[in-house]
PDB file of N, CA and C in Angstrom:
ATOM      1  N   ARG A  22       0.844  -1.181   0.000  1.00 58.00           N
ATOM      2  CA  ARG A  22       0.000   0.000   0.000  1.00 58.00           C
ATOM      3  C   ARG A  22       0.886   1.240   0.000  1.00 58.00           C
ATOM      4  N   GLU A  23       0.498   2.226  -0.788  1.00 67.00           N
ATOM      5  CA  GLU A  23       1.257   3.471  -0.868  1.00 67.00           C
ATOM      6  C   GLU A  23       0.446   4.626  -0.307  1.00 67.00           C
ATOM      7  N   TYR A  24       1.155   5.589   0.213  1.00 68.00           N
ATOM      8  CA  TYR A  24       0.521   6.803   0.731  1.00 68.00           C
ATOM      9  C   TYR A  24       1.137   7.984   0.012  1.00 68.00           C
ATOM     10  N   GLY A  25       0.378   9.016  -0.170  1.00 70.00           N
ATOM     11  CA  GLY A  25       0.918  10.188  -0.843  1.00 70.00           C
ATOM     12  C   GLY A  25      -0.091  11.309  -0.869  1.00 70.00           C
ATOM     13  N   ILE A  26       0.149  12.213  -1.746  1.00 74.00           N
ATOM     14  CA  ILE A  26      -0.713  13.370  -1.899  1.00 74.00           C
ATOM     15  C   ILE A  26      -1.163  13.449  -3.350  1.00 74.00           C
ATOM     16  N   VAL A  27      -2.357  13.947  -3.552  1.00 73.00           N
ATOM     17  CA  VAL A  27      -2.900  14.089  -4.899  1.00 73.00           C
ATOM     18  C   VAL A  27      -3.164  15.567  -5.143  1.00 73.00           C
ATOM     19  N   ALA A  28      -2.747  16.046  -6.285  1.00 77.00           N
ATOM     20  CA  ALA A  28      -3.038  17.413  -6.693  1.00 77.00           C
ATOM     21  C   ALA A  28      -3.876  17.354  -7.955  1.00 77.00           C
ATOM     22  N   GLN A  29      -5.010  18.003  -7.922  1.00 78.00           N
ATOM     23  CA  GLN A  29      -5.868  18.042  -9.106  1.00 78.00           C
ATOM     24  C   GLN A  29      -6.006  19.494  -9.541  1.00 78.00           C
ATOM     25  N   LYS A  30      -5.555  19.757 -10.752  1.00 81.00           N
ATOM     26  CA  LYS A  30      -5.619  21.109 -11.284  1.00 81.00           C
ATOM     27  C   LYS A  30      -6.986  21.368 -11.900  1.00 81.00           C
ATOM     28  N   ASN A  31      -7.334  22.628 -11.954  1.00 84.00           N
ATOM     29  CA  ASN A  31      -8.543  23.095 -12.626  1.00 84.00           C
ATOM     30  C   ASN A  31      -9.835  22.590 -12.011  1.00 84.00           C
ATOM     31  N   ILE A  32      -9.832  22.340 -10.715  1.00 87.00           N
ATOM     32  CA  ILE A  32     -11.058  21.937 -10.022  1.00 87.00           C
ATOM     33  C   ILE A  32     -11.872  23.176  -9.673  1.00 87.00           C
ATOM     34  N   LEU A  33     -11.200  24.204  -9.196  1.00 88.00           N
ATOM     35  CA  LEU A  33     -11.878  25.434  -8.813  1.00 88.00           C
ATOM     36  C   LEU A  33     -11.514  26.568  -9.757  1.00 88.00           C
ATOM     37  N   GLY A  34     -12.510  27.370 -10.063  1.00 88.00           N
ATOM     38  CA  GLY A  34     -12.273  28.567 -10.862  1.00 88.00           C
ATOM     39  C   GLY A  34     -11.938  29.736  -9.948  1.00 88.00           C
ATOM     40  N   ALA A  35     -11.623  30.868 -10.542  1.00 91.00           N
ATOM     41  CA  ALA A  35     -11.238  32.054  -9.777  1.00 91.00           C
ATOM     42  C   ALA A  35     -12.342  32.504  -8.822  1.00 91.00           C
ATOM     43  N   THR A  36     -13.586  32.412  -9.245  1.00 92.00           N
ATOM     44  CA  THR A  36     -14.709  32.830  -8.402  1.00 92.00           C
ATOM     45  C   THR A  36     -14.832  31.942  -7.169  1.00 92.00           C
ATOM     46  N   GLU A  37     -14.721  30.631  -7.366  1.00 89.00           N
ATOM     47  CA  GLU A  37     -14.828  29.697  -6.244  1.00 89.00           C
ATOM     48  C   GLU A  37     -13.653  29.856  -5.282  1.00 89.00           C
ATOM     49  N   ILE A  38     -12.460  30.049  -5.832  1.00 89.00           N
ATOM     50  CA  ILE A  38     -11.278  30.247  -4.992  1.00 89.00           C
ATOM     51  C   ILE A  38     -11.434  31.517  -4.164  1.00 89.00           C
ATOM     52  N   ALA A  39     -11.896  32.575  -4.783  1.00 93.00           N
ATOM     53  CA  ALA A  39     -12.088  33.840  -4.065  1.00 93.00           C
ATOM     54  C   ALA A  39     -13.104  33.677  -2.937  1.00 93.00           C
ATOM     55  N   ARG A  40     -14.186  32.961  -3.194  1.00 91.00           N
ATOM     56  CA  ARG A  40     -15.222  32.749  -2.167  1.00 91.00           C
ATOM     57  C   ARG A  40     -14.683  31.895  -1.021  1.00 91.00           C
ATOM     58  N   LEU A  41     -13.986  30.823  -1.326  1.00 89.00           N
ATOM     59  CA  LEU A  41     -13.396  29.989  -0.281  1.00 89.00           C
ATOM     60  C   LEU A  41     -12.351  30.765   0.528  1.00 89.00           C
ATOM     61  N   LYS A  42     -11.549  31.555  -0.153  1.00 91.00           N
ATOM     62  CA  LYS A  42     -10.541  32.367   0.526  1.00 91.00           C
ATOM     63  C   LYS A  42     -11.204  33.354   1.481  1.00 91.00           C
ATOM     64  N   GLU A  43     -12.276  33.949   1.047  1.00 92.00           N
ATOM     65  CA  GLU A  43     -13.035  34.885   1.876  1.00 92.00           C
ATOM     66  C   GLU A  43     -13.547  34.195   3.150  1.00 92.00           C
ATOM     67  N   ILE A  44     -14.095  33.002   2.996  1.00 91.00           N
ATOM     68  CA  ILE A  44     -14.611  32.252   4.140  1.00 91.00           C
ATOM     69  C   ILE A  44     -13.480  31.880   5.099  1.00 91.00           C
ATOM     70  N   VAL A  45     -12.372  31.389   4.559  1.00 89.00           N
ATOM     71  CA  VAL A  45     -11.244  30.975   5.399  1.00 89.00           C
ATOM     72  C   VAL A  45     -10.640  32.181   6.123  1.00 89.00           C
ATOM     73  N   GLU A  46     -10.447  33.274   5.431  1.00 92.00           N
ATOM     74  CA  GLU A  46      -9.873  34.462   6.066  1.00 92.00           C
ATOM     75  C   GLU A  46     -10.794  34.995   7.161  1.00 92.00           C
ATOM     76  N   SER A  47     -12.090  34.935   6.941  1.00 91.00           N
ATOM     77  CA  SER A  47     -13.056  35.355   7.947  1.00 91.00           C
ATOM     78  C   SER A  47     -12.992  34.442   9.172  1.00 91.00           C
ATOM     79  N   ALA A  48     -12.864  33.133   8.939  1.00 90.00           N
ATOM     80  CA  ALA A  48     -12.769  32.178  10.044  1.00 90.00           C
ATOM     81  C   ALA A  48     -11.492  32.405  10.852  1.00 90.00           C
ATOM     82  N   ILE A  49     -10.397  32.685  10.169  1.00 90.00           N
ATOM     83  CA  ILE A  49      -9.128  32.955  10.851  1.00 90.00           C
ATOM     84  C   ILE A  49      -9.247  34.217  11.697  1.00 90.00           C
ATOM     85  N   ALA A  50      -9.799  35.276  11.124  1.00 92.00           N
ATOM     86  CA  ALA A  50      -9.963  36.532  11.866  1.00 92.00           C
ATOM     87  C   ALA A  50     -10.861  36.326  13.084  1.00 92.00           C
ATOM     88  N   ASP A  51     -11.917  35.527  12.922  1.00 91.00           N
ATOM     89  CA  ASP A  51     -12.839  35.263  14.025  1.00 91.00           C
ATOM     90  C   ASP A  51     -12.150  34.521  15.163  1.00 91.00           C
ATOM     91  N   VAL A  52     -11.410  33.475  14.844  1.00 91.00           N
ATOM     92  CA  VAL A  52     -10.751  32.696  15.899  1.00 91.00           C
ATOM     93  C   VAL A  52      -9.617  33.500  16.543  1.00 91.00           C
ATOM     94  N   GLU A  53      -8.914  34.305  15.781  1.00 91.00           N
ATOM     95  CA  GLU A  53      -7.869  35.159  16.358  1.00 91.00           C
ATOM     96  C   GLU A  53      -8.480  36.171  17.323  1.00 91.00           C
ATOM     97  N   SER A  54      -9.629  36.717  16.954  1.00 94.00           N
ATOM     98  CA  SER A  54     -10.331  37.673  17.813  1.00 94.00           C
ATOM     99  C   SER A  54     -10.778  37.006  19.112  1.00 94.00           C
ATOM    100  N   LYS A  55     -11.314  35.785  18.994  1.00 92.00           N
ATOM    101  CA  LYS A  55     -11.754  35.058  20.190  1.00 92.00           C
ATOM    102  C   LYS A  55     -10.581  34.715  21.096  1.00 92.00           C
ATOM    103  N   LEU A  56      -9.464  34.303  20.509  1.00 93.00           N
ATOM    104  CA  LEU A  56      -8.280  34.009  21.311  1.00 93.00           C
ATOM    105  C   LEU A  56      -7.800  35.263  22.042  1.00 93.00           C
ATOM    106  N   ALA A  57      -7.756  36.370  21.353  1.00 94.00           N
ATOM    107  CA  ALA A  57      -7.295  37.625  21.964  1.00 94.00           C
ATOM    108  C   ALA A  57      -8.220  38.054  23.101  1.00 94.00           C
ATOM    109  N   LYS A  58      -9.498  37.843  22.922  1.00 96.00           N
ATOM    110  CA  LYS A  58     -10.480  38.256  23.934  1.00 96.00           C
ATOM    111  C   LYS A  58     -10.502  37.314  25.140  1.00 96.00           C
ATOM    112  N   HIS A  59     -10.547  36.012  24.875  1.00 95.00           N
ATOM    113  CA  HIS A  59     -10.748  35.049  25.948  1.00 95.00           C
ATOM    114  C   HIS A  59      -9.465  34.442  26.514  1.00 95.00           C
ATOM    115  N   ARG A  60      -8.412  34.440  25.723  1.00 94.00           N
ATOM    116  CA  ARG A  60      -7.140  33.865  26.165  1.00 94.00           C
ATOM    117  C   ARG A  60      -5.972  34.755  25.732  1.00 94.00           C
ATOM    118  N   PRO A  61      -5.962  35.997  26.216  1.00 95.00           N
ATOM    119  CA  PRO A  61      -4.923  36.948  25.774  1.00 95.00           C
ATOM    120  C   PRO A  61      -3.504  36.519  26.127  1.00 95.00           C
ATOM    121  N   GLU A  62      -3.362  35.589  27.074  1.00 95.00           N
ATOM    122  CA  GLU A  62      -2.029  35.128  27.460  1.00 95.00           C
ATOM    123  C   GLU A  62      -1.392  34.221  26.413  1.00 95.00           C
ATOM    124  N   ILE A  63      -2.196  33.726  25.465  1.00 93.00           N
ATOM    125  CA  ILE A  63      -1.664  32.842  24.432  1.00 93.00           C
ATOM    126  C   ILE A  63      -0.933  33.660  23.380  1.00 93.00           C
ATOM    127  N   GLU A  64       0.289  33.285  23.131  1.00 89.00           N
ATOM    128  CA  GLU A  64       1.093  33.906  22.074  1.00 89.00           C
ATOM    129  C   GLU A  64       0.889  33.069  20.813  1.00 89.00           C
ATOM    130  N   VAL A  65      -0.007  33.534  19.950  1.00 86.00           N
ATOM    131  CA  VAL A  65      -0.298  32.800  18.716  1.00 86.00           C
ATOM    132  C   VAL A  65       0.963  32.764  17.859  1.00 86.00           C
ATOM    133  N   GLY A  66       1.314  31.581  17.407  1.00 87.00           N
ATOM    134  CA  GLY A  66       2.530  31.400  16.632  1.00 87.00           C
ATOM    135  C   GLY A  66       3.711  30.961  17.476  1.00 87.00           C
ATOM    136  N   GLU A  67       3.547  31.040  18.801  1.00 89.00           N
ATOM    137  CA  GLU A  67       4.611  30.639  19.717  1.00 89.00           C
ATOM    138  C   GLU A  67       4.153  29.521  20.652  1.00 89.00           C
ATOM    139  N   ASP A  68       2.968  29.682  21.238  1.00 91.00           N
ATOM    140  CA  ASP A  68       2.477  28.737  22.233  1.00 91.00           C
ATOM    141  C   ASP A  68       1.738  27.566  21.597  1.00 91.00           C
ATOM    142  N   THR A  69       1.713  26.462  22.332  1.00 91.00           N
ATOM    143  CA  THR A  69       0.934  25.303  21.931  1.00 91.00           C
ATOM    144  C   THR A  69      -0.444  25.416  22.567  1.00 91.00           C
ATOM    145  N   PHE A  70      -1.487  25.160  21.794  1.00 92.00           N
ATOM    146  CA  PHE A  70      -2.846  25.211  22.331  1.00 92.00           C
ATOM    147  C   PHE A  70      -3.756  24.288  21.542  1.00 92.00           C
ATOM    148  N   LEU A  71      -4.856  23.920  22.189  1.00 93.00           N
ATOM    149  CA  LEU A  71      -5.815  23.008  21.579  1.00 93.00           C
ATOM    150  C   LEU A  71      -7.214  23.410  22.010  1.00 93.00           C
ATOM    151  N   PHE A  72      -8.008  23.813  21.047  1.00 92.00           N
ATOM    152  CA  PHE A  72      -9.405  24.155  21.276  1.00 92.00           C
ATOM    153  C   PHE A  72     -10.248  23.435  20.238  1.00 92.00           C
ATOM    154  N   ARG A  73     -11.539  23.448  20.426  1.00 88.00           N
ATOM    155  CA  ARG A  73     -12.441  22.768  19.490  1.00 88.00           C
ATOM    156  C   ARG A  73     -12.288  23.332  18.071  1.00 88.00           C
ATOM    157  N   GLU A  74     -12.146  24.640  17.941  1.00 87.00           N
ATOM    158  CA  GLU A  74     -12.095  25.278  16.629  1.00 87.00           C
ATOM    159  C   GLU A  74     -10.718  25.273  15.986  1.00 87.00           C
ATOM    160  N   ILE A  75      -9.679  25.306  16.809  1.00 91.00           N
ATOM    161  CA  ILE A  75      -8.319  25.460  16.285  1.00 91.00           C
ATOM    162  C   ILE A  75      -7.311  24.781  17.219  1.00 91.00           C
ATOM    163  N   ALA A  76      -6.259  24.271  16.621  1.00 93.00           N
ATOM    164  CA  ALA A  76      -5.166  23.677  17.396  1.00 93.00           C
ATOM    165  C   ALA A  76      -3.847  24.057  16.733  1.00 93.00           C
ATOM    166  N   SER A  77      -2.852  24.306  17.563  1.00 92.00           N
ATOM    167  CA  SER A  77      -1.525  24.588  17.017  1.00 92.00           C
ATOM    168  C   SER A  77      -0.856  23.268  16.685  1.00 92.00           C
ATOM    169  N   ARG A  78      -0.077  23.264  15.623  1.00 87.00           N
ATOM    170  CA  ARG A  78       0.675  22.070  15.230  1.00 87.00           C
ATOM    171  C   ARG A  78       2.144  22.260  15.542  1.00 87.00           C
ATOM    172  N   ASN A  79       2.596  23.438  15.306  1.00 81.00           N
ATOM    173  CA  ASN A  79       3.995  23.782  15.434  1.00 81.00           C
ATOM    174  C   ASN A  79       4.041  25.304  15.369  1.00 81.00           C
ATOM    175  N   THR A  80       5.192  25.877  15.486  1.00 80.00           N
ATOM    176  CA  THR A  80       5.288  27.321  15.370  1.00 80.00           C
ATOM    177  C   THR A  80       4.705  27.772  14.034  1.00 80.00           C
ATOM    178  N   GLU A  81       3.727  28.666  14.107  1.00 83.00           N
ATOM    179  CA  GLU A  81       3.077  29.250  12.921  1.00 83.00           C
ATOM    180  C   GLU A  81       2.288  28.250  12.075  1.00 83.00           C
ATOM    181  N   ARG A  82       1.972  27.064  12.619  1.00 88.00           N
ATOM    182  CA  ARG A  82       1.157  26.092  11.883  1.00 88.00           C
ATOM    183  C   ARG A  82      -0.048  25.722  12.727  1.00 88.00           C
ATOM    184  N   PHE A  83      -1.223  25.730  12.079  1.00 89.00           N
ATOM    185  CA  PHE A  83      -2.456  25.501  12.801  1.00 89.00           C
ATOM    186  C   PHE A  83      -3.411  24.633  11.984  1.00 89.00           C
ATOM    187  N   ASP A  84      -4.294  23.951  12.682  1.00 91.00           N
ATOM    188  CA  ASP A  84      -5.427  23.274  12.057  1.00 91.00           C
ATOM    189  C   ASP A  84      -6.658  24.045  12.508  1.00 91.00           C
ATOM    190  N   LEU A  85      -7.418  24.528  11.562  1.00 91.00           N
ATOM    191  CA  LEU A  85      -8.622  25.307  11.849  1.00 91.00           C
ATOM    192  C   LEU A  85      -9.817  24.585  11.254  1.00 91.00           C
ATOM    193  N   ARG A  86     -10.771  24.239  12.093  1.00 90.00           N
ATOM    194  CA  ARG A  86     -11.979  23.559  11.614  1.00 90.00           C
ATOM    195  C   ARG A  86     -12.860  24.549  10.871  1.00 90.00           C
ATOM    196  N   LEU A  87     -13.306  24.136   9.714  1.00 88.00           N
ATOM    197  CA  LEU A  87     -14.205  24.983   8.930  1.00 88.00           C
ATOM    198  C   LEU A  87     -15.629  24.440   8.907  1.00 88.00           C
ATOM    199  N   ASP A  88     -15.834  23.257   9.453  1.00 85.00           N
ATOM    200  CA  ASP A  88     -17.162  22.660   9.384  1.00 85.00           C
ATOM    201  C   ASP A  88     -18.198  23.407  10.221  1.00 85.00           C
ATOM    202  N   THR A  89     -17.757  24.286  11.118  1.00 82.00           N
ATOM    203  CA  THR A  89     -18.695  25.076  11.908  1.00 82.00           C
ATOM    204  C   THR A  89     -18.843  26.501  11.372  1.00 82.00           C
ATOM    205  N   VAL A  90     -18.116  26.828  10.324  1.00 86.00           N
ATOM    206  CA  VAL A  90     -18.178  28.158   9.722  1.00 86.00           C
ATOM    207  C   VAL A  90     -19.339  28.196   8.732  1.00 86.00           C
ATOM    208  N   PRO A  91     -20.277  29.100   8.929  1.00 87.00           N
ATOM    209  CA  PRO A  91     -21.428  29.166   8.025  1.00 87.00           C
ATOM    210  C   PRO A  91     -21.008  29.277   6.557  1.00 87.00           C
ATOM    211  N   GLY A  92     -21.526  28.377   5.746  1.00 87.00           N
ATOM    212  CA  GLY A  92     -21.271  28.388   4.312  1.00 87.00           C
ATOM    213  C   GLY A  92     -20.064  27.604   3.850  1.00 87.00           C
ATOM    214  N   ALA A  93     -19.119  27.339   4.733  1.00 89.00           N
ATOM    215  CA  ALA A  93     -17.880  26.663   4.328  1.00 89.00           C
ATOM    216  C   ALA A  93     -18.132  25.238   3.871  1.00 89.00           C
ATOM    217  N   GLN A  94     -18.824  24.476   4.674  1.00 88.00           N
ATOM    218  CA  GLN A  94     -19.058  23.077   4.337  1.00 88.00           C
ATOM    219  C   GLN A  94     -19.863  22.951   3.050  1.00 88.00           C
ATOM    220  N   GLU A  95     -20.860  23.792   2.898  1.00 90.00           N
ATOM    221  CA  GLU A  95     -21.689  23.756   1.693  1.00 90.00           C
ATOM    222  C   GLU A  95     -20.872  24.097   0.450  1.00 90.00           C
ATOM    223  N   LEU A  96     -19.993  25.083   0.578  1.00 89.00           N
ATOM    224  CA  LEU A  96     -19.171  25.492  -0.560  1.00 89.00           C
ATOM    225  C   LEU A  96     -18.189  24.390  -0.954  1.00 89.00           C
ATOM    226  N   VAL A  97     -17.541  23.771   0.015  1.00 88.00           N
ATOM    227  CA  VAL A  97     -16.605  22.686  -0.285  1.00 88.00           C
ATOM    228  C   VAL A  97     -17.357  21.506  -0.901  1.00 88.00           C
ATOM    229  N   GLU A  98     -18.506  21.196  -0.345  1.00 90.00           N
ATOM    230  CA  GLU A  98     -19.314  20.099  -0.883  1.00 90.00           C
ATOM    231  C   GLU A  98     -19.703  20.386  -2.340  1.00 90.00           C
ATOM    232  N   LYS A  99     -20.175  21.582  -2.593  1.00 89.00           N
ATOM    233  CA  LYS A  99     -20.660  21.943  -3.931  1.00 89.00           C
ATOM    234  C   LYS A  99     -19.536  22.031  -4.960  1.00 89.00           C
ATOM    235  N   TYR A 100     -18.463  22.712  -4.618  1.00 87.00           N
ATOM    236  CA  TYR A 100     -17.427  22.992  -5.613  1.00 87.00           C
ATOM    237  C   TYR A 100     -16.278  21.985  -5.644  1.00 87.00           C
ATOM    238  N   VAL A 101     -16.095  21.232  -4.563  1.00 87.00           N
ATOM    239  CA  VAL A 101     -14.981  20.293  -4.534  1.00 87.00           C
ATOM    240  C   VAL A 101     -15.492  18.856  -4.529  1.00 87.00           C
ATOM    241  N   ILE A 102     -16.166  18.467  -3.481  1.00 88.00           N
ATOM    242  CA  ILE A 102     -16.579  17.072  -3.314  1.00 88.00           C
ATOM    243  C   ILE A 102     -17.473  16.596  -4.460  1.00 88.00           C
ATOM    244  N   GLN A 103     -18.366  17.438  -4.938  1.00 89.00           N
ATOM    245  CA  GLN A 103     -19.286  17.032  -5.997  1.00 89.00           C
ATOM    246  C   GLN A 103     -18.730  17.242  -7.409  1.00 89.00           C
ATOM    247  N   HIS A 104     -17.518  17.776  -7.508  1.00 90.00           N
ATOM    248  CA  HIS A 104     -16.904  17.947  -8.830  1.00 90.00           C
ATOM    249  C   HIS A 104     -16.691  16.554  -9.427  1.00 90.00           C
ATOM    250  N   PRO A 105     -17.045  16.339 -10.685  1.00 90.00           N
ATOM    251  CA  PRO A 105     -16.938  15.001 -11.278  1.00 90.00           C
ATOM    252  C   PRO A 105     -15.556  14.359 -11.167  1.00 90.00           C
ATOM    253  N   HIS A 106     -14.496  15.129 -11.344  1.00 88.00           N
ATOM    254  CA  HIS A 106     -13.146  14.561 -11.257  1.00 88.00           C
ATOM    255  C   HIS A 106     -12.803  14.149  -9.821  1.00 88.00           C
ATOM    256  N   VAL A 107     -13.196  14.981  -8.873  1.00 88.00           N
ATOM    257  CA  VAL A 107     -12.942  14.659  -7.471  1.00 88.00           C
ATOM    258  C   VAL A 107     -13.794  13.468  -7.055  1.00 88.00           C
ATOM    259  N   ARG A 108     -15.054  13.483  -7.456  1.00 89.00           N
ATOM    260  CA  ARG A 108     -15.977  12.395  -7.121  1.00 89.00           C
ATOM    261  C   ARG A 108     -15.441  11.052  -7.629  1.00 89.00           C
ATOM    262  N   LEU A 109     -14.949  11.047  -8.870  1.00 89.00           N
ATOM    263  CA  LEU A 109     -14.394   9.833  -9.455  1.00 89.00           C
ATOM    264  C   LEU A 109     -13.201   9.328  -8.641  1.00 89.00           C
ATOM    265  N   LEU A 110     -12.310  10.239  -8.288  1.00 86.00           N
ATOM    266  CA  LEU A 110     -11.142   9.883  -7.492  1.00 86.00           C
ATOM    267  C   LEU A 110     -11.561   9.333  -6.132  1.00 86.00           C
ATOM    268  N   LEU A 111     -12.473  10.002  -5.453  1.00 86.00           N
ATOM    269  CA  LEU A 111     -12.925   9.543  -4.147  1.00 86.00           C
ATOM    270  C   LEU A 111     -13.588   8.168  -4.234  1.00 86.00           C
ATOM    271  N   ASP A 112     -14.408   7.985  -5.241  1.00 90.00           N
ATOM    272  CA  ASP A 112     -15.076   6.691  -5.414  1.00 90.00           C
ATOM    273  C   ASP A 112     -14.061   5.567  -5.645  1.00 90.00           C
ATOM    274  N   ARG A 113     -13.046   5.845  -6.436  1.00 87.00           N
ATOM    275  CA  ARG A 113     -12.019   4.824  -6.719  1.00 87.00           C
ATOM    276  C   ARG A 113     -11.163   4.521  -5.502  1.00 87.00           C
ATOM    277  N   VAL A 114     -10.807   5.562  -4.765  1.00 84.00           N
ATOM    278  CA  VAL A 114      -9.904   5.383  -3.628  1.00 84.00           C
ATOM    279  C   VAL A 114     -10.650   4.895  -2.381  1.00 84.00           C
ATOM    280  N   LEU A 115     -11.813   5.471  -2.120  1.00 86.00           N
ATOM    281  CA  LEU A 115     -12.526   5.163  -0.880  1.00 86.00           C
ATOM    282  C   LEU A 115     -13.665   4.167  -1.060  1.00 86.00           C
ATOM    283  N   GLY A 116     -14.072   3.970  -2.301  1.00 79.00           N
ATOM    284  CA  GLY A 116     -15.127   2.999  -2.571  1.00 79.00           C
ATOM    285  C   GLY A 116     -16.517   3.510  -2.385  1.00 79.00           C
TER     286      GLY A 116
END
């Protein structure tokens, strides 16, 4: 069995990328604001932390959940998961 990464070009157009970027940037700004308000002692980019919405991985690396961000899940489902090329790949790999 092999493990790796798959890159698929031309799945998203400029409009879809702009919309997803807008959602992600808004989610980042929201979580940064919440951290500053509720946990001002946390040095983002320096400290290790783990919350439901976000977790630090390493210095300046984070995992941010988007499934709770309004519109994010629907947009990914519509423009990525349901794209015929992605769907074909997922069906072949995951069954």
